[in-house]
XYZ file of C-alpha atoms in Angstrom:
409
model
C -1.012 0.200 -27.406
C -0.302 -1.278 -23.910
C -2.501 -0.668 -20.980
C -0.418 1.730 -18.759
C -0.614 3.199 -15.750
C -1.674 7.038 -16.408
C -1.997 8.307 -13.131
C -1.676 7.018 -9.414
C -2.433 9.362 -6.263
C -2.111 9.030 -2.318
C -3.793 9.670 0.553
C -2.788 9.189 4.777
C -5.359 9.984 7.400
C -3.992 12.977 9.439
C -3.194 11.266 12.463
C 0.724 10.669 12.699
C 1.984 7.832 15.193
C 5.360 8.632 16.092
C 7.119 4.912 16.655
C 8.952 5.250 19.508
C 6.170 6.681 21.676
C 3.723 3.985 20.454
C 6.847 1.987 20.924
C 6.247 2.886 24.693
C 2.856 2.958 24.683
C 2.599 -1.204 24.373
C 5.507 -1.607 26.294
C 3.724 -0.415 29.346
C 0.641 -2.448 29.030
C -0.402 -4.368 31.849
C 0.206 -7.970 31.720
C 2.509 -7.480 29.217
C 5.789 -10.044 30.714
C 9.292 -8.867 30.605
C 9.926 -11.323 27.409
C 7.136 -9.680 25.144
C 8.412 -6.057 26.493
C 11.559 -6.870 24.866
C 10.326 -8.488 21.695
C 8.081 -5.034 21.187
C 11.355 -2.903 22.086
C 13.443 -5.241 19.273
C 10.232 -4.723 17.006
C 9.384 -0.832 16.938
C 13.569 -0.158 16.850
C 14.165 -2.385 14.367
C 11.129 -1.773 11.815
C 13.059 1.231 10.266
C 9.687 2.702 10.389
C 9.181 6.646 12.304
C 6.350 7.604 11.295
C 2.367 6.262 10.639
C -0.588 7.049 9.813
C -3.846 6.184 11.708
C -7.865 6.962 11.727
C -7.719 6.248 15.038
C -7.775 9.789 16.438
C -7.620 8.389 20.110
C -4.257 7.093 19.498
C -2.821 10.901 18.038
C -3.159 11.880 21.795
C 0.561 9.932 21.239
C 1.552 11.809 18.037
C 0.484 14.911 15.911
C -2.022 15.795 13.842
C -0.263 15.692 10.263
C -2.268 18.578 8.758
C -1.623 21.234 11.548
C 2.212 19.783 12.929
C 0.586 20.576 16.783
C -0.439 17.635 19.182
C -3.968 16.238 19.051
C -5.814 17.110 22.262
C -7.862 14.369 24.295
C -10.890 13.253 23.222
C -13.443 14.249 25.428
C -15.600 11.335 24.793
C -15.743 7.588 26.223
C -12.478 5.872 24.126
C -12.992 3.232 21.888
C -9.496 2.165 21.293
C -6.777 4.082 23.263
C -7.451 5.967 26.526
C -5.132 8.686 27.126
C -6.034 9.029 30.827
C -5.174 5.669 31.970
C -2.348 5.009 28.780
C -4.499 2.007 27.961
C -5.040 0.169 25.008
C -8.764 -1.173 24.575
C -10.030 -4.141 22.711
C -13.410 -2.946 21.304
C -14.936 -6.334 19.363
C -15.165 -6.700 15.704
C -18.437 -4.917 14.842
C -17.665 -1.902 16.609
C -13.714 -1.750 14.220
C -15.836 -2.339 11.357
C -18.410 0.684 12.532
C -15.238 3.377 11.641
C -14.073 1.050 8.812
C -17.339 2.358 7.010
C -16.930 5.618 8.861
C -13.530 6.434 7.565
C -13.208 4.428 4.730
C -15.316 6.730 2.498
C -13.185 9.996 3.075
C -9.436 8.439 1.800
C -10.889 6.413 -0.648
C -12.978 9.556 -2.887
C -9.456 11.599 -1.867
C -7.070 9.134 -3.518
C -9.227 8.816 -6.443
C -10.183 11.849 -6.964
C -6.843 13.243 -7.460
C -5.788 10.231 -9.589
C -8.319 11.013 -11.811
C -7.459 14.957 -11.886
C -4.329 14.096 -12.925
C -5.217 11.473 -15.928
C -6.490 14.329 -17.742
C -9.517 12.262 -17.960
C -12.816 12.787 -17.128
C -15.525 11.120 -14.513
C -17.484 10.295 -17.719
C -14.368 8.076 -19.450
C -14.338 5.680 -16.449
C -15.511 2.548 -17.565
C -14.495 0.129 -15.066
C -13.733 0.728 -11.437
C -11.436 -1.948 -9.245
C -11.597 -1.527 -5.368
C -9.433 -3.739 -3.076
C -9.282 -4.034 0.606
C -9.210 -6.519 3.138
C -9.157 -4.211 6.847
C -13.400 -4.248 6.424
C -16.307 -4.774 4.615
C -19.489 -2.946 4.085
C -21.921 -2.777 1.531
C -22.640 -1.301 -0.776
C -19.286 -1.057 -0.628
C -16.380 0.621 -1.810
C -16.707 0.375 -5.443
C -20.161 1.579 -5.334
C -19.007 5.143 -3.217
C -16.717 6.091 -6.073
C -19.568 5.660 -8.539
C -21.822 8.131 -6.655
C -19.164 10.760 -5.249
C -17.472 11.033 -8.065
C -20.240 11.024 -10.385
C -19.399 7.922 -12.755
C -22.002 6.319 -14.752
C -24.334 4.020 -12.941
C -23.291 1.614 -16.090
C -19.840 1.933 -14.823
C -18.806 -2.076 -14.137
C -17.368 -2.266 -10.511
C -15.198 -4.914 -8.996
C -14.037 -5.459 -5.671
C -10.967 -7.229 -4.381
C -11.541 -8.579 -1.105
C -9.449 -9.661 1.893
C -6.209 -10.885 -0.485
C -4.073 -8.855 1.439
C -0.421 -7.022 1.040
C -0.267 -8.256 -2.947
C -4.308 -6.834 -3.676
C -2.793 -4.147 -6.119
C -1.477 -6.555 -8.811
C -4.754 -8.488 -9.150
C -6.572 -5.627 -9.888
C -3.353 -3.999 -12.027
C -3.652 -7.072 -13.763
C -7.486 -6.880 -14.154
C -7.471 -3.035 -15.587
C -4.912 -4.253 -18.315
C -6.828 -7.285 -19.368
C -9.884 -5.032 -19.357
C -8.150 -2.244 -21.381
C -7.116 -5.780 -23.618
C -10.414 -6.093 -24.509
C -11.628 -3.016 -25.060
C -8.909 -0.200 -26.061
C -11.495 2.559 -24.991
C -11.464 1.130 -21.621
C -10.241 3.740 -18.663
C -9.959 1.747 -15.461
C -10.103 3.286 -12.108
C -8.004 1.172 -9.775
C -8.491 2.285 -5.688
C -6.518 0.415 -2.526
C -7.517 1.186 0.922
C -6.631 -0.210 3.806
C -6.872 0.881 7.517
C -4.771 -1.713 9.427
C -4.372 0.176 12.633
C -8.290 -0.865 12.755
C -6.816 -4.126 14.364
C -4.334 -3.635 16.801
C -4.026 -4.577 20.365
C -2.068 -5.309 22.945
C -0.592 -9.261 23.001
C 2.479 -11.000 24.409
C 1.947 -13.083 21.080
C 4.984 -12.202 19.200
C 3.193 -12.190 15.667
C 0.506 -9.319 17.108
C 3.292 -7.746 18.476
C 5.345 -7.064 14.823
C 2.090 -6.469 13.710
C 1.113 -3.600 15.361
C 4.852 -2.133 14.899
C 4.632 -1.697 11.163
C 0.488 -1.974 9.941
C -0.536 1.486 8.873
C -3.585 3.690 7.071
C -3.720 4.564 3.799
C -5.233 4.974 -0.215
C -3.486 4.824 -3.257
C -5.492 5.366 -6.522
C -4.250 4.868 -10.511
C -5.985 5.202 -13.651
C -5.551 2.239 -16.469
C -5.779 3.076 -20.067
C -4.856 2.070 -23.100
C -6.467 5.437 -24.970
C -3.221 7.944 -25.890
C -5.245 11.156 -25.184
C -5.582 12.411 -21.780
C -3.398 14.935 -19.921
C 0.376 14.817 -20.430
C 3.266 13.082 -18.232
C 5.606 9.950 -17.158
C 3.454 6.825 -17.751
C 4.689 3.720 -16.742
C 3.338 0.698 -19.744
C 2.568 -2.672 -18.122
C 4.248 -5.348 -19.904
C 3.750 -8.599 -17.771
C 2.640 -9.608 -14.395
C 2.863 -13.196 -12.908
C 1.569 -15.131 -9.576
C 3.313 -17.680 -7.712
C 3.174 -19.732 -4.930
C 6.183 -20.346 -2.411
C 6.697 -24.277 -1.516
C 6.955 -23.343 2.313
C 4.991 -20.425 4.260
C 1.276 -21.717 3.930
C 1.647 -21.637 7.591
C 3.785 -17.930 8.352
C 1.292 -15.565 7.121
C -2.400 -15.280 7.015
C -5.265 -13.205 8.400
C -8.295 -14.098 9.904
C -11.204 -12.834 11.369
C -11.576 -12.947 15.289
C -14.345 -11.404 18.096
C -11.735 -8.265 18.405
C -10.823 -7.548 14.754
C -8.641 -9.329 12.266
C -5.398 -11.221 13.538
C -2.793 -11.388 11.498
C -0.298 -14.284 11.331
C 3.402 -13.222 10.629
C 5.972 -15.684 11.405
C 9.427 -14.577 11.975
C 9.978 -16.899 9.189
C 8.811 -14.931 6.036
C 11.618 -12.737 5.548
C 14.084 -16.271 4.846
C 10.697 -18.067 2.824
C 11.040 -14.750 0.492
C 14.454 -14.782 0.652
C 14.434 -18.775 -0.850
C 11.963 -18.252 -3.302
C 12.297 -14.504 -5.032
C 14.161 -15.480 -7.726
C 12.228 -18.139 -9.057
C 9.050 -16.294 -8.420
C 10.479 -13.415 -10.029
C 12.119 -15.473 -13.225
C 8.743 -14.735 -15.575
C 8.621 -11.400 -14.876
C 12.601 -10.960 -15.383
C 12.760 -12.948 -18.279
C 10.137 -10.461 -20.204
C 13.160 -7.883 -19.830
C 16.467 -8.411 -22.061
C 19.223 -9.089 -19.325
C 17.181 -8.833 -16.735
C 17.714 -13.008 -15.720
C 21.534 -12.574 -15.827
C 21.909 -9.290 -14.413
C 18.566 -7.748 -12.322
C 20.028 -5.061 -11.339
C 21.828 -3.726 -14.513
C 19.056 -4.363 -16.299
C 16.154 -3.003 -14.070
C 16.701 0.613 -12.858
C 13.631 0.685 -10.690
C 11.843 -1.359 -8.287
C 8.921 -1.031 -6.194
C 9.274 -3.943 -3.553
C 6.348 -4.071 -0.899
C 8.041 -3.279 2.698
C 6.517 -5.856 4.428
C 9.375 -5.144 7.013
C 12.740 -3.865 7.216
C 14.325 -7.668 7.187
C 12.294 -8.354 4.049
C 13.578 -5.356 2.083
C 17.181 -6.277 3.522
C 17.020 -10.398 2.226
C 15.790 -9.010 -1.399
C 18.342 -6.595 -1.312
C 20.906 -8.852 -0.977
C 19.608 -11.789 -2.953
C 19.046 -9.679 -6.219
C 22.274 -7.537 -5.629
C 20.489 -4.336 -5.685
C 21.823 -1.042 -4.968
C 20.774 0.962 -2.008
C 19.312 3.590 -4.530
C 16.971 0.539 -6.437
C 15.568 -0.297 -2.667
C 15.275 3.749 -1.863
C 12.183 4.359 -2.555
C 10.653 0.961 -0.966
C 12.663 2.060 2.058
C 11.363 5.767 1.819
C 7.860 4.638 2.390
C 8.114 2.847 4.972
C 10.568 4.630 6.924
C 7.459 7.488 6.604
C 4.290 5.250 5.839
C 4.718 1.822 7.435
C 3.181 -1.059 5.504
C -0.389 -0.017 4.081
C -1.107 -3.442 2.913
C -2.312 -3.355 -0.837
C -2.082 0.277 -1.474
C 1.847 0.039 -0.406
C 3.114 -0.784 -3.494
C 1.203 2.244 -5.265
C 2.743 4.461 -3.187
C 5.992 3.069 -4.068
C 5.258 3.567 -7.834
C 4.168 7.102 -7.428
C 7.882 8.129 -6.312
C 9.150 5.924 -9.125
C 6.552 6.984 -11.526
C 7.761 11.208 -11.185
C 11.190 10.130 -10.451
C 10.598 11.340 -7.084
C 14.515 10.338 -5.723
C 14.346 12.384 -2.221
C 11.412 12.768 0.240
C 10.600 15.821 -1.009
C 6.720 17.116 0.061
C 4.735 15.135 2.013
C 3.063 11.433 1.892
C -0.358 11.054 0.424
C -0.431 14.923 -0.208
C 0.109 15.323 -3.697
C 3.367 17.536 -3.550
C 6.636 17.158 -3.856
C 6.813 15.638 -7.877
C 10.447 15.581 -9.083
C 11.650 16.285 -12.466
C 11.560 13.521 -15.444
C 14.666 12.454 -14.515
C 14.736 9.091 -16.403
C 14.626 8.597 -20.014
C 11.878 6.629 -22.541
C 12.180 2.728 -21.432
C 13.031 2.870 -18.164
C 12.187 -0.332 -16.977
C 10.541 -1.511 -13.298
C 10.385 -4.516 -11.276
C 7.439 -4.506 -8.643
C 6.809 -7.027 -6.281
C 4.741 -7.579 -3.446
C 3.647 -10.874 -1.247
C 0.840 -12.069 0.868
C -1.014 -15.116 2.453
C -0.483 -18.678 0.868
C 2.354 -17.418 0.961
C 1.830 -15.650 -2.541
C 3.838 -13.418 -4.803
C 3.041 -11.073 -6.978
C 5.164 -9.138 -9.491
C 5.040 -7.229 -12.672
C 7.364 -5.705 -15.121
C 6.833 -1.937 -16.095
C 8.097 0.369 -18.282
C 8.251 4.307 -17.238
C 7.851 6.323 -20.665
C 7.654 9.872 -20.361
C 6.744 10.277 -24.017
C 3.746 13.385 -24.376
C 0.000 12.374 -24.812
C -1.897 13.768 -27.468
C -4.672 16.127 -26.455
C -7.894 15.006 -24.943
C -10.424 14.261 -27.047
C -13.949 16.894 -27.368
């Protein structure tokens, strides 16, 4: 049997970061010049984004608290990142955005699995192999190493982390939990993104920080990976093929490094046409796995789960692979509510797809909201996401919705 995706789960921080206010909020920074106003008006009104998620509770004194729907209240203590009295973004150094990476980290990441793994069917004690991947922080011991002890895996358990790859993290370690379930068919593979981008923003007339810090959000996105047939029952989606390229241009437009203030990120205004150049021959191994799918992608692929790196990316794939605005709907869903969550994006993408979720129906991240099985056995998927080199990542997936048996005594 293939290794297939059983499960996959969300989680957002509570903090929501209405765009247009944040919009405002780095519009009116001092020093900012009249050019890099404009640029951050063109940015925040064209992401397509309106709502984020944050840690950051200092910067909620902007938005509401996504839990209770009423405004978050000042913090009474000395601001780290935002001050609400003065409307003033701060620039805290590295160590001290790396200090509530570990604080924060812990709380999405146990969420986000824990719920994946509820709804495997499976049990803490069938984990074999857990994959972690981030690259907003580092501690140790470090992500992979929390799940074992909060959720009460095996201390044999083998870990793995995925560090610092960025937006296309999820298909490494997709790619990992098949191969391990290839070589060992009682494998169960616990897979865990988390990212906490809004760790790094700040204010810049640099237009790069500036699109940025309009469409970099919070979030966790969990699956389980097994090839075992027993387990709880449900939509599944099979993982047939994945496949890595490299573009010819764009070593250049997109990277992330580590500065005194927290990671910058490098995004040229260049990447959406690079992606645009390149998709289909990055795409062609995955495509040609898939009867049709070289000839006619979008007749032959009903779903697909393309990172939203930004609203001019979605639009240049769109239009390159002639897909329908209902194929690009649920891309466009999460980040119209999300943002971009870096790795974990593409998860949450493949959760809608996964329970044929076709409307926003329940809320990000909180486990509601799961549609009926509107698609039959063999549907198949296209996902896609892309990241610094500049890299691609894809896979073709199949969504089955045939029953499991029962889990085993």
């Amino acid at each position: 049997m293939p290794a297939r995706i059983r499960s996959i789960e969300t989680r957002v921080p509570d903090t929501v970061l209405s765009q247009d206010v944040v919009r405002d909020i780095f519009r009116t920074q001092p020093g900012v010049s009249r050019l890099a106003q404009r640029i951050i008006g063109a940015a925040f009104d064209g992401s397509a984004i309106e709502t984020r998620h944050t840690v950051i509770a200092e910067l909620g004194q902007a938005g509401v608290n996504a839990t209770t729907g009423t405004p978050n209240p000042a913090d009474a203590d000395a601001p780290t990142f935002y001050s609400a009295t003065d409307g003033l973004i701060l620039n805290p150094g590295t160590g001290v955005r790396n200090d509530v990476y570990s604080r924060e980290a812990p709380g999405l990441l146990v969420g986000a699995a824990r719920a994946a793994l509820d709804a495997s069917g499976f049990e803490a004690s069938d984990v074999t192999h857990v994959v972690t991947v981030s690259c907003t922080g580092f501690f140790a011991p470090g992500p992979d190493f929390v799940l074992v002890k909060a959720l009460g895996l095996g201390t044999d358990t083998q870990r793995y982390h995925l560090g610092f790859m960025g937006c296309y993290g999820a298909f490494p370690a997709l790619r990992s939990a098949a191969q391990f379930c290839a070589a060992d068919p009682e494998a169960v593979v616990l897979v865990v993104c988390l990212e906490l981008c809004t760790l790094h923003i700040r204010s810049s007339d640099d237009p790069d920080s500036i699109v940025a810090s309009s469409v970099f959000a919070d979030g966790a996105a969990a699956a389980i990976v097994t090839a075992r047939e027993d387990g709880g029952s449900g939509p599944v989606l099979d993982l047939d093929s994945f496949s890595t390229a490299i573009t010819t241009d764009g070593e250049t437009d997109m990277a992330w490094t580590i500065s005194d203030h927290g990671f910058e990120m490098v995004l040229s205004s260049y990447v959406p046409q690079i992606i645009e150049k390149s998709i289909t021959e990055a795409l062609a191994p995955v495509l040609g796995t898939i009867p049709g799918a070289l000839e006619d992608p979008t007749g032959a692929v009903p779903h697909w789960a393309i990172h939203p790196g930004g609203r001019s990316i979605l639009d240049r794939v769109q239009s390159t692979l002639a897909l329908s605005d209902g194929q690009l709907a649920p891309s466009r869903e999460v980040l119209r509510t999300a943002g971009n969550m870096s790795s974990g994006t593409v998860l949450f993408i493949l959760r809608r797809i996964l329970h044929g979720e076709d409307d926003a129906v329940g809320g990000i991240g909180a486990g509601e909201g799961i549609g009926a099985d509107v698609d039959p056995d063999g549907g198949r998927v296209c996902a896609m996401a892309f990241g610094p080199g500049l890299t691609v990542e894809s896979a073709a997936m199949t969504r089955r919705t045939t029953p499991r048996t029962a889990p085993r005594p």
